[in-house]
Amino acid sequence: MAKQDLIKHTRIRKAVQGGWGLLHNAHLAGFITGQIYQGPLKKFCVPGMNCYSCPGAVGACPIGSMQALFDARKRKFAFYVVGYLAAIGMLVGRFICGWLCLFGLIQELLYKIPTPKITVPEKADKILRYLKYIMLFVFVFGLSFFYRNEVNVGMPWFCKYICPVGTLEGGIPLVLLNSGMRAAAGALFRWKFILLILCVAASIFIYRPFCKYVCPLGAFYALFQKVSILRMSFDESSCVNCGACSRQCKMGVDPMKNPNSAECIRCGECVKVCPKNALSWTAVGKAKKPVIVKVAEE
Amino acid sequence: MNRKEIPAWVTYVLLVLAIAMCAYGVYRGEWKDVMRKAVAICMECIGIG
Ligand code: SF4
Ligand code: SF4
Ligand code: SF4
């Protein structure tokens, strides 16, 4: 039963991820003309990673926008984007990562390619998980906020030197569709292309490596996991310690120990596989014990 | 086994602060800067500039 539930849940989640990805890349004509969408929706940020230079994108990328605001406003804080992302984080935490981010879906699909999978050794994994906070606090906040060149212009450091999302969604289609851009693509493009290849290759063998180790947006939402309105609740009295939940979790979380871990993308798979309904979704301030458990026990 | 949970009022206060921050940014017209950036191809994003 739990297995059937999980299959259905996975299908629904994939449909939501794919549907959402299509929705905010709905400017399909851009993939033919090589022109990006320039309409009014571009003033709004999407909640996940989605490059605004993607020919299909109808919204703005929050990480790119944050860095652009630091530059445009000359070291004045990006209240609009930071407040918007913090509000999402306060509502649902990393639920966006599990359900509403196209780049998360792309990594999941790559992981489905049938090859032997790699488990990163625990110690290395633990250290590497901090890298995404370096991306957030050094590249997105630090350098983009403080660095200015001789003519007082800053730059989006994460976009420029790291982001594989920009290369995949913006760089490759635009360079393919536009001869001028092809001619202009030099060492920086090659560097970013190598990073993208590494990211794609790693995603085949490791589940969501960009999300686990690199993504500054995932790191930002992770800061709110423990205080968000949506939370996961663990009912110890129903748990039979079978370990099905932690075995199911491909993000390496043990929801029995830490149901609101910063690494949890709130995909909900552990909730579905638990044979005793010991894990459930709840809202802050609500009773922790899920009603469904009592009904099942009677 | 749930670790000590953060009280609900902390969540609500932080949520209100986040919304206020976003509203202040809108009031300052920051959305215009987002718009300006997002409607032009970002050379840094695509790896050219
Ligand atoms: S390069 Fe990456 S961070 Fe920058 S705008 Fe594009 S997707 Fe966002
Ligand atoms: S960690 Fe980043 S790339 Fe991964 S799902 Fe979350 S926002 Fe998207
Ligand atoms: S702990 Fe559960 S909800 Fe969180 S990522 Fe793991 S399986 Fe998904």
Short mmCIF file of C-alpha atoms and ligand atoms in Angstrom, two decimals:
data_model
loop_
_atom_site.label_atom_id
_atom_site.label_comp_id
_atom_site.label_asym_id
_atom_site.label_seq_id
_atom_site.Cartn_x
_atom_site.Cartn_y
_atom_site.Cartn_z
CA MET A 1 0.00 0.00 0.00
CA ALA A 2 2.78 2.37 0.99
CA LYS A 3 4.52 1.50 -2.28
CA GLN A 4 1.41 2.31 -4.36
CA ASP A 5 1.05 5.55 -2.44
CA LEU A 6 4.65 6.43 -3.16
CA ILE A 7 4.33 5.75 -6.90
CA LYS A 8 1.22 7.93 -7.10
CA HIS A 9 2.87 10.65 -5.04
CA THR A 10 5.98 10.61 -7.22
CA ARG A 11 3.87 10.94 -10.37
CA ILE A 12 1.96 13.85 -8.93
CA ARG A 13 5.16 15.58 -7.84
CA LYS A 14 6.79 15.12 -11.24
CA ALA A 15 3.65 16.52 -12.92
CA VAL A 16 3.68 19.56 -10.63
CA GLN A 17 7.41 20.14 -11.18
CA GLY A 18 7.10 19.77 -14.95
CA GLY A 19 3.89 21.80 -15.20
CA TRP A 20 5.37 24.60 -13.14
CA GLY A 21 8.58 24.55 -15.15
CA LEU A 22 6.57 24.88 -18.38
CA LEU A 23 4.41 27.62 -16.94
CA HIS A 24 7.28 29.94 -16.13
CA ASN A 25 9.05 29.12 -19.38
CA ALA A 26 5.95 29.64 -21.45
CA HIS A 27 7.51 32.05 -23.96
CA LEU A 28 8.15 29.17 -26.33
CA ALA A 29 8.58 31.45 -29.36
CA GLY A 30 11.84 32.59 -27.78
CA PHE A 31 13.38 29.21 -28.49
CA ILE A 32 12.85 29.82 -32.20
CA THR A 33 13.60 33.53 -32.47
CA GLY A 34 16.40 33.65 -29.89
CA GLN A 35 14.69 36.68 -28.29
CA ILE A 36 13.84 36.73 -24.59
CA TYR A 37 10.43 37.71 -23.19
CA GLN A 38 10.25 41.41 -22.29
CA GLY A 39 6.71 41.71 -20.95
CA PRO A 40 5.47 42.98 -17.58
CA LEU A 41 5.72 39.62 -15.78
CA LYS A 42 9.47 39.99 -15.74
CA LYS A 43 9.25 42.29 -12.74
CA PHE A 44 8.21 39.29 -10.63
CA CYS A 45 10.67 36.69 -9.45
CA VAL A 46 9.87 33.00 -9.75
CA PRO A 47 10.42 31.04 -6.52
CA GLY A 48 12.98 28.55 -7.92
CA MET A 49 16.16 28.78 -9.98
CA ASN A 50 15.21 29.81 -13.51
CA CYS A 51 17.45 32.05 -15.55
CA TYR A 52 15.84 35.27 -16.81
CA SER A 53 18.03 35.00 -19.88
CA CYS A 54 16.35 31.74 -20.84
CA PRO A 55 14.46 32.45 -24.10
CA GLY A 56 11.35 30.88 -22.57
CA ALA A 57 11.43 32.56 -19.15
CA VAL A 58 8.45 34.77 -18.31
CA GLY A 59 9.67 35.69 -14.81
CA ALA A 60 12.89 36.83 -13.17
CA CYS A 61 15.44 34.66 -11.37
CA PRO A 62 15.53 35.61 -7.67
CA ILE A 63 19.27 34.98 -7.25
CA GLY A 64 20.14 36.97 -10.37
CA SER A 65 17.72 39.76 -9.35
CA MET A 66 19.20 39.99 -5.88
CA GLN A 67 22.69 40.52 -7.29
CA ALA A 68 21.38 43.00 -9.88
CA LEU A 69 19.71 45.06 -7.15
CA PHE A 70 22.92 45.20 -5.11
CA ASP A 71 24.60 46.67 -8.16
CA ALA A 72 21.82 48.98 -9.37
CA ARG A 73 21.26 50.39 -5.91
CA LYS A 74 24.94 50.77 -5.12
CA ARG A 75 25.16 48.79 -1.91
CA LYS A 76 21.63 49.40 -0.83
CA PHE A 77 19.93 46.29 0.32
CA ALA A 78 17.67 44.29 -2.04
CA PHE A 79 14.56 44.50 0.14
CA TYR A 80 12.11 43.45 -2.56
CA VAL A 81 13.77 40.16 -3.47
CA VAL A 82 15.17 39.25 -0.05
CA GLY A 83 11.80 40.00 1.60
CA TYR A 84 9.96 38.01 -1.08
CA LEU A 85 12.22 34.98 -0.68
CA ALA A 86 12.14 35.23 3.11
CA ALA A 87 8.32 35.29 3.02
CA ILE A 88 8.29 32.13 0.88
CA GLY A 89 10.84 30.56 3.22
CA MET A 90 8.70 31.48 6.22
CA LEU A 91 5.64 29.92 4.62
CA VAL A 92 7.01 26.65 3.25
CA GLY A 93 10.81 26.43 3.68
CA ARG A 94 12.43 24.21 1.04
CA PHE A 95 9.11 22.90 -0.28
CA ILE A 96 9.93 25.00 -3.38
CA CYS A 97 12.99 22.78 -3.97
CA GLY A 98 10.96 19.60 -3.85
CA TRP A 99 8.04 20.79 -5.95
CA LEU A 100 8.53 24.06 -7.81
CA CYS A 101 12.03 24.27 -9.23
CA LEU A 102 12.78 23.21 -12.78
CA PHE A 103 16.48 22.74 -12.16
CA GLY A 104 15.67 20.39 -9.30
CA LEU A 105 13.52 18.35 -11.69
CA ILE A 106 16.25 18.29 -14.33
CA GLN A 107 18.69 16.83 -11.80
CA GLU A 108 16.13 14.24 -10.69
CA LEU A 109 15.57 13.13 -14.28
CA LEU A 110 19.30 12.82 -14.89
CA TYR A 111 19.55 10.65 -11.78
CA LYS A 112 17.01 8.30 -13.32
CA ILE A 113 19.50 7.29 -16.02
CA PRO A 114 20.24 3.69 -15.07
CA THR A 115 23.87 3.66 -13.91
CA PRO A 116 25.52 2.60 -10.66
CA LYS A 117 24.98 5.42 -8.15
CA ILE A 118 27.59 7.05 -5.94
CA THR A 119 27.19 7.62 -2.22
CA VAL A 120 29.43 10.50 -1.20
CA PRO A 121 31.35 9.48 1.95
CA GLU A 122 29.65 10.88 5.02
CA LYS A 123 32.48 13.15 6.09
CA ALA A 124 32.98 14.67 2.63
CA ASP A 125 29.22 15.02 2.22
CA LYS A 126 28.93 16.87 5.50
CA ILE A 127 31.67 19.34 4.59
CA LEU A 128 30.46 19.83 1.01
CA ARG A 129 26.96 20.74 2.23
CA TYR A 130 28.43 23.98 3.63
CA LEU A 131 29.58 25.01 0.16
CA LYS A 132 26.11 26.27 -0.75
CA TYR A 133 26.21 28.71 2.18
CA ILE A 134 29.54 30.01 0.86
CA MET A 135 27.84 30.51 -2.50
CA LEU A 136 25.06 32.44 -0.78
CA PHE A 137 27.04 34.54 1.68
CA VAL A 138 30.26 35.06 -0.31
CA PHE A 139 29.21 35.08 -3.98
CA VAL A 140 25.62 36.33 -3.85
CA PHE A 141 25.62 38.59 -0.80
CA GLY A 142 29.30 39.38 -0.13
CA LEU A 143 31.07 39.97 -3.44
CA SER A 144 28.02 41.19 -5.35
CA PHE A 145 27.21 43.64 -2.56
CA PHE A 146 30.67 44.99 -1.72
CA TYR A 147 32.84 44.64 -4.80
CA ARG A 148 32.97 47.56 -7.24
CA ASN A 149 35.45 48.02 -10.08
CA GLU A 150 37.35 51.22 -10.88
CA VAL A 151 34.27 52.77 -12.51
CA ASN A 152 32.09 51.83 -9.53
CA VAL A 153 30.27 49.01 -11.26
CA GLY A 154 29.60 45.72 -9.52
CA MET A 155 28.75 42.37 -11.02
CA PRO A 156 26.65 39.30 -10.35
CA TRP A 157 29.47 37.00 -9.21
CA PHE A 158 27.44 33.85 -8.84
CA CYS A 159 25.78 34.27 -12.26
CA LYS A 160 29.04 35.13 -13.94
CA TYR A 161 31.41 32.51 -12.60
CA ILE A 162 29.34 29.64 -11.24
CA CYS A 163 25.69 29.27 -12.20
CA PRO A 164 25.11 26.23 -14.45
CA VAL A 165 21.41 27.13 -14.67
CA GLY A 166 22.26 30.28 -16.64
CA THR A 167 24.53 28.32 -18.98
CA LEU A 168 21.96 25.59 -19.58
CA GLU A 169 18.82 27.68 -19.89
CA GLY A 170 20.26 30.93 -21.26
CA GLY A 171 23.78 30.44 -22.58
CA ILE A 172 23.39 27.33 -24.72
CA PRO A 173 20.11 28.22 -26.47
CA LEU A 174 21.16 31.81 -27.12
CA VAL A 175 24.60 30.90 -28.38
CA LEU A 176 23.05 28.27 -30.66
CA LEU A 177 20.41 30.65 -31.97
CA ASN A 178 22.52 33.77 -32.36
CA SER A 179 25.64 33.98 -34.50
CA GLY A 180 26.80 37.23 -32.83
CA MET A 181 26.77 35.53 -29.45
CA ARG A 182 28.53 32.51 -30.84
CA ALA A 183 31.32 34.75 -31.99
CA ALA A 184 31.51 36.46 -28.60
CA ALA A 185 31.65 33.23 -26.55
CA GLY A 186 35.18 32.95 -25.16
CA ALA A 187 37.06 31.68 -22.12
CA LEU A 188 34.30 32.55 -19.65
CA PHE A 189 31.73 30.65 -21.67
CA ARG A 190 34.06 27.64 -21.84
CA TRP A 191 34.56 27.78 -18.05
CA LYS A 192 30.84 27.91 -17.39
CA PHE A 193 30.24 25.16 -19.92
CA ILE A 194 32.73 22.90 -18.11
CA LEU A 195 30.92 23.59 -14.81
CA LEU A 196 27.62 22.69 -16.46
CA ILE A 197 29.03 19.43 -17.83
CA LEU A 198 30.37 18.58 -14.37
CA CYS A 199 26.97 19.34 -12.85
CA VAL A 200 25.11 17.24 -15.42
CA ALA A 201 27.57 14.35 -15.09
CA ALA A 202 27.44 14.46 -11.28
CA SER A 203 23.62 14.48 -11.38
CA ILE A 204 23.61 11.13 -13.17
CA PHE A 205 25.47 9.48 -10.29
CA ILE A 206 24.55 11.59 -7.26
CA TYR A 207 21.02 12.68 -6.38
CA ARG A 208 20.66 16.47 -6.87
CA PRO A 209 24.32 17.42 -6.34
CA PHE A 210 23.72 21.08 -7.22
CA CYS A 211 20.90 21.31 -4.65
CA LYS A 212 22.91 19.55 -1.95
CA TYR A 213 26.20 21.36 -2.39
CA VAL A 214 26.03 24.50 -4.54
CA CYS A 215 22.67 26.23 -4.85
CA PRO A 216 22.49 29.56 -2.97
CA LEU A 217 18.71 29.64 -3.29
CA GLY A 218 18.36 26.25 -1.61
CA ALA A 219 20.74 27.53 1.08
CA PHE A 220 18.58 30.62 1.58
CA TYR A 221 15.37 28.62 1.98
CA ALA A 222 17.20 26.18 4.26
CA LEU A 223 17.65 29.00 6.79
CA PHE A 224 13.88 28.98 7.34
CA GLN A 225 13.21 25.24 7.59
CA LYS A 226 12.88 25.23 11.35
CA VAL A 227 10.72 28.33 11.64
CA SER A 228 8.46 28.03 8.61
CA ILE A 229 4.69 27.66 8.89
CA LEU A 230 4.76 24.31 7.07
CA ARG A 231 6.64 21.76 9.14
CA MET A 232 7.10 18.03 9.30
CA SER A 233 5.96 16.35 12.47
CA PHE A 234 7.31 13.07 13.83
CA ASP A 235 5.17 11.05 16.22
CA GLU A 236 7.60 8.91 18.19
CA SER A 237 4.87 6.81 19.82
CA SER A 238 3.71 5.48 16.41
CA CYS A 239 7.20 4.82 15.08
CA VAL A 240 8.36 1.18 14.97
CA ASN A 241 11.93 2.14 14.04
CA CYS A 242 11.81 0.30 10.71
CA GLY A 243 14.00 2.98 9.09
CA ALA A 244 11.92 3.04 5.87
CA CYS A 245 11.83 6.84 5.92
CA SER A 246 15.56 7.44 6.14
CA ARG A 247 16.24 4.72 3.56
CA GLN A 248 13.79 6.43 1.18
CA CYS A 249 15.31 9.89 1.59
CA LYS A 250 17.70 10.61 -1.26
CA MET A 251 18.73 13.91 0.30
CA GLY A 252 20.40 12.00 3.14
CA VAL A 253 18.04 13.17 5.88
CA ASP A 254 16.90 11.03 8.79
CA PRO A 255 13.43 12.49 9.45
CA MET A 256 13.13 10.57 12.73
CA LYS A 257 16.08 12.50 14.13
CA ASN A 258 15.54 15.81 12.37
CA PRO A 259 12.16 16.14 10.64
CA ASN A 260 12.81 19.78 9.74
CA SER A 261 16.39 19.40 8.61
CA ALA A 262 17.90 22.18 6.47
CA GLU A 263 18.68 19.51 3.88
CA CYS A 264 15.09 18.29 3.49
CA ILE A 265 13.47 19.45 0.24
CA ARG A 266 10.00 18.53 1.53
CA CYS A 267 9.36 16.09 -1.28
CA GLY A 268 7.13 14.09 1.05
CA GLU A 269 8.42 10.65 0.05
CA CYS A 270 9.29 9.64 3.62
CA VAL A 271 5.77 10.56 4.74
CA LYS A 272 4.37 8.23 2.07
CA VAL A 273 6.58 5.24 2.86
CA CYS A 274 6.08 5.29 6.63
CA PRO A 275 3.90 2.24 7.39
CA LYS A 276 2.69 3.71 10.68
CA ASN A 277 1.95 7.29 9.62
CA ALA A 278 4.45 8.50 12.18
CA LEU A 279 5.51 11.32 9.85
CA SER A 280 3.05 13.96 8.75
CA TRP A 281 2.80 17.52 7.52
CA THR A 282 1.60 20.11 9.96
CA ALA A 283 1.37 23.85 10.34
CA VAL A 284 3.08 25.71 13.13
CA GLY A 285 0.98 25.87 16.29
CA LYS A 286 -1.16 22.86 15.28
CA ALA A 287 -1.36 19.72 17.46
CA LYS A 288 1.58 17.48 16.59
CA LYS A 289 -0.12 14.11 16.79
CA PRO A 290 -1.77 13.36 13.45
CA VAL A 291 -5.45 12.45 13.78
CA ILE A 292 -5.07 9.72 11.15
CA VAL A 293 -2.83 7.73 13.53
CA LYS A 294 -5.54 7.53 16.19
CA VAL A 295 -8.19 6.44 13.69
CA ALA A 296 -5.89 3.70 12.39
CA GLU A 297 -5.22 2.41 15.89
CA GLU A 298 -8.84 2.13 16.98
CA MET B 1 11.84 12.92 19.52
CA ASN B 2 10.84 16.25 17.91
CA ARG B 3 13.50 18.69 18.96
CA LYS B 4 12.43 21.73 20.87
CA GLU B 5 10.21 23.57 18.43
CA ILE B 6 10.45 27.27 17.71
CA PRO B 7 7.30 28.90 19.12
CA ALA B 8 4.57 29.93 16.71
CA TRP B 9 4.80 33.63 17.54
CA VAL B 10 8.40 33.73 16.29
CA THR B 11 7.19 32.38 12.95
CA TYR B 12 4.43 34.95 12.67
CA VAL B 13 6.69 37.87 13.61
CA LEU B 14 9.33 36.79 11.08
CA LEU B 15 6.71 36.31 8.38
CA VAL B 16 5.33 39.81 8.96
CA LEU B 17 8.87 41.23 8.87
CA ALA B 18 9.58 39.44 5.58
CA ILE B 19 6.38 40.75 4.00
CA ALA B 20 7.12 44.26 5.30
CA MET B 21 10.63 44.05 3.83
CA CYS B 22 9.25 43.02 0.45
CA ALA B 23 6.62 45.79 0.57
CA TYR B 24 9.30 48.37 1.42
CA GLY B 25 11.33 47.19 -1.58
CA VAL B 26 8.28 47.58 -3.81
CA TYR B 27 7.66 51.06 -2.35
CA ARG B 28 11.28 52.00 -3.17
CA GLY B 29 10.67 50.94 -6.76
CA GLU B 30 13.16 48.07 -6.69
CA TRP B 31 10.91 46.10 -9.01
CA LYS B 32 11.87 48.55 -11.76
CA ASP B 33 15.52 47.52 -11.38
CA VAL B 34 14.51 43.85 -11.49
CA MET B 35 12.47 44.52 -14.62
CA ARG B 36 15.31 46.45 -16.27
CA LYS B 37 17.73 43.60 -15.63
CA ALA B 38 15.35 40.80 -16.58
CA VAL B 39 14.20 42.15 -19.96
CA ALA B 40 17.74 42.38 -21.34
CA ILE B 41 19.92 39.35 -22.00
CA CYS B 42 22.30 39.09 -19.06
CA MET B 43 25.77 38.57 -20.52
CA GLU B 44 27.15 37.30 -17.21
CA CYS B 45 24.42 34.66 -16.89
CA ILE B 46 25.05 33.23 -20.32
CA GLY B 47 28.82 33.34 -19.89
CA ILE B 48 29.77 36.05 -22.34
CA GLY B 49 30.16 39.29 -20.36
S1 SF4 C 1 22.82 32.90 -14.16
FE1 SF4 C 1 21.84 31.66 -12.59
S2 SF4 C 1 21.60 32.99 -10.82
FE2 SF4 C 1 22.01 34.27 -12.59
S3 SF4 C 1 20.02 34.90 -13.32
FE3 SF4 C 1 20.63 33.10 -14.47
S4 SF4 C 1 19.79 31.39 -13.33
FE4 SF4 C 1 19.74 33.13 -12.00
S1 SF4 C 2 18.33 23.80 -4.20
FE1 SF4 C 2 18.27 25.36 -5.83
S2 SF4 C 2 18.27 24.24 -7.75
FE2 SF4 C 2 17.79 22.79 -6.12
S3 SF4 C 2 15.59 22.74 -6.13
FE3 SF4 C 2 16.21 24.24 -4.58
S4 SF4 C 2 16.22 26.22 -5.64
FE4 SF4 C 2 16.17 24.61 -7.21
S1 SF4 C 3 13.19 13.94 4.77
FE1 SF4 C 3 11.40 13.20 3.62
S2 SF4 C 3 10.48 15.04 2.73
FE2 SF4 C 3 12.57 15.54 3.34
S3 SF4 C 3 13.80 15.24 1.51
FE3 SF4 C 3 13.89 13.34 2.72
S4 SF4 C 3 12.23 12.07 1.88
FE4 SF4 C 3 11.86 14.17 1.17
#
